[in-house]
PDB file of C-alpha atoms and ligand atoms in Angstrom:
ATOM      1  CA  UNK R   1     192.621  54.824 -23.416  1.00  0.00           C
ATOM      2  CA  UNK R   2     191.107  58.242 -22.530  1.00  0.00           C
ATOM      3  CA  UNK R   3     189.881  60.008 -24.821  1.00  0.00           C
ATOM      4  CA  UNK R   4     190.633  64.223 -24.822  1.00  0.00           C
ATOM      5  CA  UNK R   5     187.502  66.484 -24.345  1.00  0.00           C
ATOM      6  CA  UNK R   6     186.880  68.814 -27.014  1.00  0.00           C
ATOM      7  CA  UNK R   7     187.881  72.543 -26.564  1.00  0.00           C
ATOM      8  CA  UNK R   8     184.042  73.386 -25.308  1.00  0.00           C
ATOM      9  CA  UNK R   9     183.652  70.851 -23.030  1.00  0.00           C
ATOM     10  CA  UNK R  10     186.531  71.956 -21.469  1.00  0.00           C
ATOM     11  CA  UNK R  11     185.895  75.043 -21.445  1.00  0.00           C
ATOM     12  CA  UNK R  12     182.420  74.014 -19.291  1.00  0.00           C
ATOM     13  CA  UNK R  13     184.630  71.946 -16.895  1.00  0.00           C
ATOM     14  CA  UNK R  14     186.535  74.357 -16.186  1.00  0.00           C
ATOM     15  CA  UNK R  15     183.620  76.931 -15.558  1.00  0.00           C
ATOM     16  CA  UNK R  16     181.964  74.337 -13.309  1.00  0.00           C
ATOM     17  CA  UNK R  17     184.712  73.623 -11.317  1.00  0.00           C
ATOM     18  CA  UNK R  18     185.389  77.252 -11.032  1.00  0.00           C
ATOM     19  CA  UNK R  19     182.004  77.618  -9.361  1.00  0.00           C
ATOM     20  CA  UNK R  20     182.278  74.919  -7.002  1.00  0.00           C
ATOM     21  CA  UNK R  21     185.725  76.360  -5.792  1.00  0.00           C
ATOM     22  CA  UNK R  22     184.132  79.830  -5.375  1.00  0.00           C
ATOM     23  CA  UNK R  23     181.630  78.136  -2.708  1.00  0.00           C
ATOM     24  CA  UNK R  24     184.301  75.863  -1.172  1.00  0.00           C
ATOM     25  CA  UNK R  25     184.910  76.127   2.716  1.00  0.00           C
ATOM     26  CA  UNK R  26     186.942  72.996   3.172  1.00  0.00           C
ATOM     27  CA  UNK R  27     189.822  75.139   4.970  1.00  0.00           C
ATOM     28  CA  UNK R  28     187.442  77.503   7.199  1.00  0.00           C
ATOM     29  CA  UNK R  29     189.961  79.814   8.600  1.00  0.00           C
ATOM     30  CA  UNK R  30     191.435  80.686   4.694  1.00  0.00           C
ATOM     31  CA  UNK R  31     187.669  81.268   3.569  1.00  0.00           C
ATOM     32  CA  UNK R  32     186.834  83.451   6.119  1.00  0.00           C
ATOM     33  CA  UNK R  33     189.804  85.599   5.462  1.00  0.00           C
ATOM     34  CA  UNK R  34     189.571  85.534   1.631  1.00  0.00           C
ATOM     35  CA  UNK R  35     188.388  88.141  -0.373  1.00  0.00           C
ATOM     36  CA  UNK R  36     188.183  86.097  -4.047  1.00  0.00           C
ATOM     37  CA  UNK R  37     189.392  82.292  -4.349  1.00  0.00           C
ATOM     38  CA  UNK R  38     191.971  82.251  -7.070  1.00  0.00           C
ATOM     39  CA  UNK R  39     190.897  79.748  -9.821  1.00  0.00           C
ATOM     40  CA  UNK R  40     193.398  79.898 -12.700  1.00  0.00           C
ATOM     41  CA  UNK R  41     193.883  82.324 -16.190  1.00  0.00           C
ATOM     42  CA  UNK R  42     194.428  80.428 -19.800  1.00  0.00           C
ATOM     43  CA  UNK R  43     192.357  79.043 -22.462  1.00  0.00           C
ATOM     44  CA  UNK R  44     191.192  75.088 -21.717  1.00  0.00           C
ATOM     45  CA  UNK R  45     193.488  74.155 -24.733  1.00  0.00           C
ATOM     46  CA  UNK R  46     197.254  76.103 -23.046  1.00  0.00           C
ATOM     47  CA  UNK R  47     199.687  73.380 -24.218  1.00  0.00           C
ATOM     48  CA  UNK R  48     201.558  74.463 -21.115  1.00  0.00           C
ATOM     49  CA  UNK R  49     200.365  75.025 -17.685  1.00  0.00           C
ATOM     50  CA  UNK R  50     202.386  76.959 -14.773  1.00  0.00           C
ATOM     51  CA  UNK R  51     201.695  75.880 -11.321  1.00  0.00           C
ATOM     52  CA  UNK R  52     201.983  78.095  -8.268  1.00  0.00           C
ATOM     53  CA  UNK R  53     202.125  78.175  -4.797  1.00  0.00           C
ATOM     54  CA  UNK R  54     199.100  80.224  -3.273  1.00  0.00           C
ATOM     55  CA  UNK R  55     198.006  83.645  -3.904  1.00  0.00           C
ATOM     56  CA  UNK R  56     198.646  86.361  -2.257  1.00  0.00           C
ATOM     57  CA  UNK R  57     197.338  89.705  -1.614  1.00  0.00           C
ATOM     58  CA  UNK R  58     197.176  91.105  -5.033  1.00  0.00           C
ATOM     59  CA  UNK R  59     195.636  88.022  -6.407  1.00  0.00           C
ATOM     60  CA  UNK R  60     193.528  87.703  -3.297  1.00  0.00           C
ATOM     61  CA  UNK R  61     192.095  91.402  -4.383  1.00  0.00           C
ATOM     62  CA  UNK R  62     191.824  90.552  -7.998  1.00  0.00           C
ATOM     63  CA  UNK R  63     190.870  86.828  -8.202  1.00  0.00           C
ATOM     64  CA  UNK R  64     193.458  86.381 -10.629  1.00  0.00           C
ATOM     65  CA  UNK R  65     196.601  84.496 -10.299  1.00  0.00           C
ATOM     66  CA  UNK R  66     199.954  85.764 -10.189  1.00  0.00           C
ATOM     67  CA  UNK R  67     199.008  89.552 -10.639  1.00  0.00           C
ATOM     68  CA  UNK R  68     201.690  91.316  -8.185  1.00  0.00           C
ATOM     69  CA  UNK R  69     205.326  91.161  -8.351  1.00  0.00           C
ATOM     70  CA  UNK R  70     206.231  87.928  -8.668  1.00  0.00           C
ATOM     71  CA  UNK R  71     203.628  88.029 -11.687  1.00  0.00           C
ATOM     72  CA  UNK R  72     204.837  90.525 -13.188  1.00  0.00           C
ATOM     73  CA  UNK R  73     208.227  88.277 -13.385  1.00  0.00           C
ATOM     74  CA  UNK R  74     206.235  85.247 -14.302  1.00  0.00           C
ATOM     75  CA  UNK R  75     204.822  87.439 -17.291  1.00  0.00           C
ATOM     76  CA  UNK R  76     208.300  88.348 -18.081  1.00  0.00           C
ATOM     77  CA  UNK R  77     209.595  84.632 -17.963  1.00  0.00           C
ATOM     78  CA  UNK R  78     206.715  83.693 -20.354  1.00  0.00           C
ATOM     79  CA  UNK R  79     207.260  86.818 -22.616  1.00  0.00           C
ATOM     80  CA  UNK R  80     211.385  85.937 -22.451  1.00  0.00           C
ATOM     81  CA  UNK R  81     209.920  82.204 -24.287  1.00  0.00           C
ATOM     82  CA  UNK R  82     207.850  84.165 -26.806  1.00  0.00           C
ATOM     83  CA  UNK R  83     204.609  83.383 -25.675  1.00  0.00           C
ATOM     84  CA  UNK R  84     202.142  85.424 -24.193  1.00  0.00           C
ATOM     85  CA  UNK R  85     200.034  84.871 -20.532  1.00  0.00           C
ATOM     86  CA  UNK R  86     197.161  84.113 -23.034  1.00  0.00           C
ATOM     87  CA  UNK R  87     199.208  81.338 -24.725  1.00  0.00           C
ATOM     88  CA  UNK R  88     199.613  79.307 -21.533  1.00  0.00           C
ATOM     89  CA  UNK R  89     197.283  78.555 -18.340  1.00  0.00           C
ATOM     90  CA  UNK R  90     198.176  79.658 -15.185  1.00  0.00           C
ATOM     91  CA  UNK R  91     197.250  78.089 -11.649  1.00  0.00           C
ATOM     92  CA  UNK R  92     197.951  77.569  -8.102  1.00  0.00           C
ATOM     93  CA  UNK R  93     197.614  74.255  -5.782  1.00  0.00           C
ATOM     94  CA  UNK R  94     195.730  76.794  -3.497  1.00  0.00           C
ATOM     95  CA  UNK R  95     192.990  78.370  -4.609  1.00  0.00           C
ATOM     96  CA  UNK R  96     192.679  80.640  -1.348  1.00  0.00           C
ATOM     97  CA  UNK R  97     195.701  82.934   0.205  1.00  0.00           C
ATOM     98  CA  UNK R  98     197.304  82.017   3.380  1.00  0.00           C
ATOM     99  CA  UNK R  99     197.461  83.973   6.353  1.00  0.00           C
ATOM    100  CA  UNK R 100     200.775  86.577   6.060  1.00  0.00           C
ATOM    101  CA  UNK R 101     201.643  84.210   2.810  1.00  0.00           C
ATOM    102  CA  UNK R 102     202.777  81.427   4.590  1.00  0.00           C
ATOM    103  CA  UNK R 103     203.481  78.141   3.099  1.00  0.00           C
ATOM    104  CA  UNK R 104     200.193  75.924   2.513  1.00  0.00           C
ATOM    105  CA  UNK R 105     199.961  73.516   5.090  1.00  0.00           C
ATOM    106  CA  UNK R 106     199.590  69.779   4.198  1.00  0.00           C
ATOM    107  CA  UNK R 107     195.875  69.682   5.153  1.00  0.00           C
ATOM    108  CA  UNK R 108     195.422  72.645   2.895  1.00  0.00           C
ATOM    109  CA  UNK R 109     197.205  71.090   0.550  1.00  0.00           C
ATOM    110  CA  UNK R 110     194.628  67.909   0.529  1.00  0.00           C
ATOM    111  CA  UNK R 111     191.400  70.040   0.938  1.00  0.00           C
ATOM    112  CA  UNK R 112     192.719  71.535  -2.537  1.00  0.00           C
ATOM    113  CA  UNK R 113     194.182  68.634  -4.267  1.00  0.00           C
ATOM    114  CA  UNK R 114     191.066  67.839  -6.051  1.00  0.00           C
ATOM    115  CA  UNK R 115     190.732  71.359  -7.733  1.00  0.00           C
ATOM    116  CA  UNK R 116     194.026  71.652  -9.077  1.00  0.00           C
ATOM    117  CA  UNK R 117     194.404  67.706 -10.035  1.00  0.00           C
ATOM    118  CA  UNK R 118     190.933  68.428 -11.710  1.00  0.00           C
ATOM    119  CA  UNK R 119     191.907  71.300 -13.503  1.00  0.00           C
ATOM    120  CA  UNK R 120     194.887  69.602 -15.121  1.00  0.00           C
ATOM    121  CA  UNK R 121     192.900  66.771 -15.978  1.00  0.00           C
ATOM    122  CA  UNK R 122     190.416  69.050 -17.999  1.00  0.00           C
ATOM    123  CA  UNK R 123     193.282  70.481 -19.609  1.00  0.00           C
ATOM    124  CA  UNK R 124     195.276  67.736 -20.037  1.00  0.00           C
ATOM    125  CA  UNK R 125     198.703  69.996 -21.202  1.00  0.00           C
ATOM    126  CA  UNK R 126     201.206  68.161 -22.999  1.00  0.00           C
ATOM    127  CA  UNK R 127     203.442  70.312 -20.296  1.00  0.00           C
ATOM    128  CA  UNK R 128     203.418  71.667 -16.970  1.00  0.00           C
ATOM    129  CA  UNK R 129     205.999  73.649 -15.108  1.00  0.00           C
ATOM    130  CA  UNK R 130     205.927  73.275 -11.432  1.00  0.00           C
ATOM    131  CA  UNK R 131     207.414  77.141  -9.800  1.00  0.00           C
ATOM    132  CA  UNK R 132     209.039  76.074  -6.406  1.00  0.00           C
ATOM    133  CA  UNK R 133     209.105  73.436  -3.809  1.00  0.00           C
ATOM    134  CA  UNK R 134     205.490  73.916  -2.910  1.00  0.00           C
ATOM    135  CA  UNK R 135     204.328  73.128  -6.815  1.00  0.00           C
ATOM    136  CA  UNK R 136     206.756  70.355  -7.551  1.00  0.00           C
ATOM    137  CA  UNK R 137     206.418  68.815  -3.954  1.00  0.00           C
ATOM    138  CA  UNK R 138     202.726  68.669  -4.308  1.00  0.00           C
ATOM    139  CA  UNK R 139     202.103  67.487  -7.727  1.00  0.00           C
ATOM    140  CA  UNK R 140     204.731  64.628  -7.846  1.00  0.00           C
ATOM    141  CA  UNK R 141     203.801  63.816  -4.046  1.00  0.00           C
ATOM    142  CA  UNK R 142     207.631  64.127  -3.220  1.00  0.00           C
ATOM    143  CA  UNK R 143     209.777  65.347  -0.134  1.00  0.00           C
ATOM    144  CA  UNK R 144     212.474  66.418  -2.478  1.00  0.00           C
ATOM    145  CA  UNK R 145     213.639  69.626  -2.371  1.00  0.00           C
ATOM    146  CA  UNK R 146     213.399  72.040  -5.322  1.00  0.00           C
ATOM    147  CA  UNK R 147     217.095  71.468  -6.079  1.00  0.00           C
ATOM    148  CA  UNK R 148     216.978  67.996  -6.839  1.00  0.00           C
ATOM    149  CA  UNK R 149     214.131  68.236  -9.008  1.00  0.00           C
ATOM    150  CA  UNK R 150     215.229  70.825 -11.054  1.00  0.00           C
ATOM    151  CA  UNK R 151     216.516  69.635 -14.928  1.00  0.00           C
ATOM    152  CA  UNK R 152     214.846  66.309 -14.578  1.00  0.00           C
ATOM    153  CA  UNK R 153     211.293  64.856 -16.855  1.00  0.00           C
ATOM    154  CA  UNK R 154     208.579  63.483 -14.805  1.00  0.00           C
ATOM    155  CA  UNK R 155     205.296  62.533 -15.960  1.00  0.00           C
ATOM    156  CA  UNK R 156     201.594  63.482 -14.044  1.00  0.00           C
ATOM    157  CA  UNK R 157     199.085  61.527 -15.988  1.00  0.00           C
ATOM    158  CA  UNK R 158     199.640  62.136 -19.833  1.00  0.00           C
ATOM    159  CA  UNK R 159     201.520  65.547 -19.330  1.00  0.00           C
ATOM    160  CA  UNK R 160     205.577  66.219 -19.294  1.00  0.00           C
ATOM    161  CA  UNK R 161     206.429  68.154 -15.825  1.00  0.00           C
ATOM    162  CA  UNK R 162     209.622  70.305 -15.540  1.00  0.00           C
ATOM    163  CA  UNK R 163     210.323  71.954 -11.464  1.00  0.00           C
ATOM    164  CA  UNK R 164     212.110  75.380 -11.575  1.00  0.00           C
ATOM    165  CA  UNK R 165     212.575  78.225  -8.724  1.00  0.00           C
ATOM    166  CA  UNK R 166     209.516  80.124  -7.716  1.00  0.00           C
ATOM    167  CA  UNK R 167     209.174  83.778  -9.379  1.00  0.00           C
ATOM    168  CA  UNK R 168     209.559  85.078  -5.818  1.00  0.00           C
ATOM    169  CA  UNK R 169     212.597  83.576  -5.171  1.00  0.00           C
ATOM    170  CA  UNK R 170     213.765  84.933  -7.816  1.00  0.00           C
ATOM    171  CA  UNK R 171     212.923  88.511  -6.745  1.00  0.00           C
ATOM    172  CA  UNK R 172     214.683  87.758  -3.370  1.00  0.00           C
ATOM    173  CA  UNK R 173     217.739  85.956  -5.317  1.00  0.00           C
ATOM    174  CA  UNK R 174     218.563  87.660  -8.413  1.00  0.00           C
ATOM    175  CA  UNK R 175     221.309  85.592  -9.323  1.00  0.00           C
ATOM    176  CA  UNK R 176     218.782  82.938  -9.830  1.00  0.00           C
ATOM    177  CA  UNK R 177     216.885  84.217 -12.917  1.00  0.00           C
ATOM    178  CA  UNK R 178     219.755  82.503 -15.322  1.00  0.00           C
ATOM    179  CA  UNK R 179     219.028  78.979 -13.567  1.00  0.00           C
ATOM    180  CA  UNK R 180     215.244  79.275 -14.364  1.00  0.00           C
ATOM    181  CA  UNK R 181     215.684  80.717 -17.734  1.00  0.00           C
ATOM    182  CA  UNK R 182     218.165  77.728 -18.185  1.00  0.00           C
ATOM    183  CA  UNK R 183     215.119  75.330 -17.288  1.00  0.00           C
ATOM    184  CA  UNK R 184     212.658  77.620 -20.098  1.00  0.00           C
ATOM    185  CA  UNK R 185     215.595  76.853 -22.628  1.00  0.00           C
ATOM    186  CA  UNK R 186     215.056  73.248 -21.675  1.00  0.00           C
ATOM    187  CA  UNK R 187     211.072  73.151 -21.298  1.00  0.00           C
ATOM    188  CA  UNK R 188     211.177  75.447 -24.938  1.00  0.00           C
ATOM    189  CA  UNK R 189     213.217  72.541 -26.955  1.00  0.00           C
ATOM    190  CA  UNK R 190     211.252  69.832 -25.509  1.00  0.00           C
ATOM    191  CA  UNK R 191     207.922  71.781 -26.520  1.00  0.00           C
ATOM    192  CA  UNK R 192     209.611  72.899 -30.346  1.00  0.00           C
ATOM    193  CA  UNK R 193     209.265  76.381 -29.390  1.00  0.00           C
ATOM    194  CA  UNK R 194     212.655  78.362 -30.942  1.00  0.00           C
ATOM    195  CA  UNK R 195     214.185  80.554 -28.817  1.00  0.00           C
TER     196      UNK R 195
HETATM  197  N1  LIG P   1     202.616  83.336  -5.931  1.00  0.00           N
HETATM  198  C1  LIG P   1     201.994  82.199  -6.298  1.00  0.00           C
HETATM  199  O1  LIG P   1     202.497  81.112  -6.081  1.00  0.00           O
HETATM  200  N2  LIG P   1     200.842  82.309  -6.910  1.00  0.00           N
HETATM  201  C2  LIG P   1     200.264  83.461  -7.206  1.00  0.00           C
HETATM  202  O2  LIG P   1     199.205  83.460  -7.796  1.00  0.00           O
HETATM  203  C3  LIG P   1     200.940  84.644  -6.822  1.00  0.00           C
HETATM  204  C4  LIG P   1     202.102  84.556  -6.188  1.00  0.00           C
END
């Protein structure tokens, strides 16, 4: 029976790990071409946790995740459930952006699984919402598509995992956006948060 870490350990973790990914050059040809890795935003305590693809060029310039337009959504998404980007933690399964934003590649994928597996494990969220096929595929080590794992409860270690369309898709797919808040009605009652 594991026990939680208190909030400050945590919060140390997290800060250690965060160093050791700024040093990392397991996938050469992304950390030559980065300008910041991409760790995660959030307190160590977020109840919830929002997992992303990869950053791209905004968040490659900033260091922060999901800062450009498909942030801006995400931060709209969160603020439709009100809570706020500071009530929640926000990462990536890669910490480094991929060439023209291409989908991470499955060695990629490996080189970062222990960061973001890590991450969550510091954390341990009583929830985590997977955004696209990328997330979802790579935290519940499926080949299912995003449609099939949409509106369904898994588990990853101790925490609750919902899958719903990536915030870009969205911005390609408007149509979309009442699926996904659908799934936040969902992921809200299951987390006693009153919409
Ligand atoms: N898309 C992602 O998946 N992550 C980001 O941080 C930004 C865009």
């Amino acid at each position: 029976t594991a026990v939680p870490m208190d909030t400050d350990t945590r919060t140390r973790a997290l800060a250690v790990l965060r160093e050791e990914v700024a040093a990392c050059r397991r996938c050469e040809p992304l950390a030559r071409a980065r300008t910041h890795t991409v760790f995660g935003s959030g307190l160590a305590t977020a109840r919830l946790c929002f997992l992303g693809e990869a950053p791209g060029a905004d968040e490659d310039a900033s260091g922060e995740p999901f800062v450009g337009r498909a942030g801006q959504l995400l931060t709209k998404i969160i603020e439709a459930c009100t809570l706020s980007r500071d009530d929640v933690y926000i990462l990536n399964v890669l910490k480094c952006r991929p060439p023209e934003n291409r989908r991470p590649l499955p060695d990629e994928t490996a080189n970062c699984r222990g960061y973001f597996e890590k991450q969550l494990e510091i954390i341990t969220p009583d929830f985590i919402c997977c955004l696209g096929t990328t997330a979802a595929q790579a935290l519940l080590q499926t080949d299912e598509p995003i449609g099939a794992l949409r509106k369904r409860w898994f588990t990853w270690r101790t925490s609750q995992v919902i899958c719903t369309y990536h915030p870009s898709y969205l911005l390609r797919n408007p149509p979309a956006k009442r699926e996904v808040w659908d799934d936040m009605k969902l992921l809200m009652a299951k987390m006693g948060v009153k919409l």
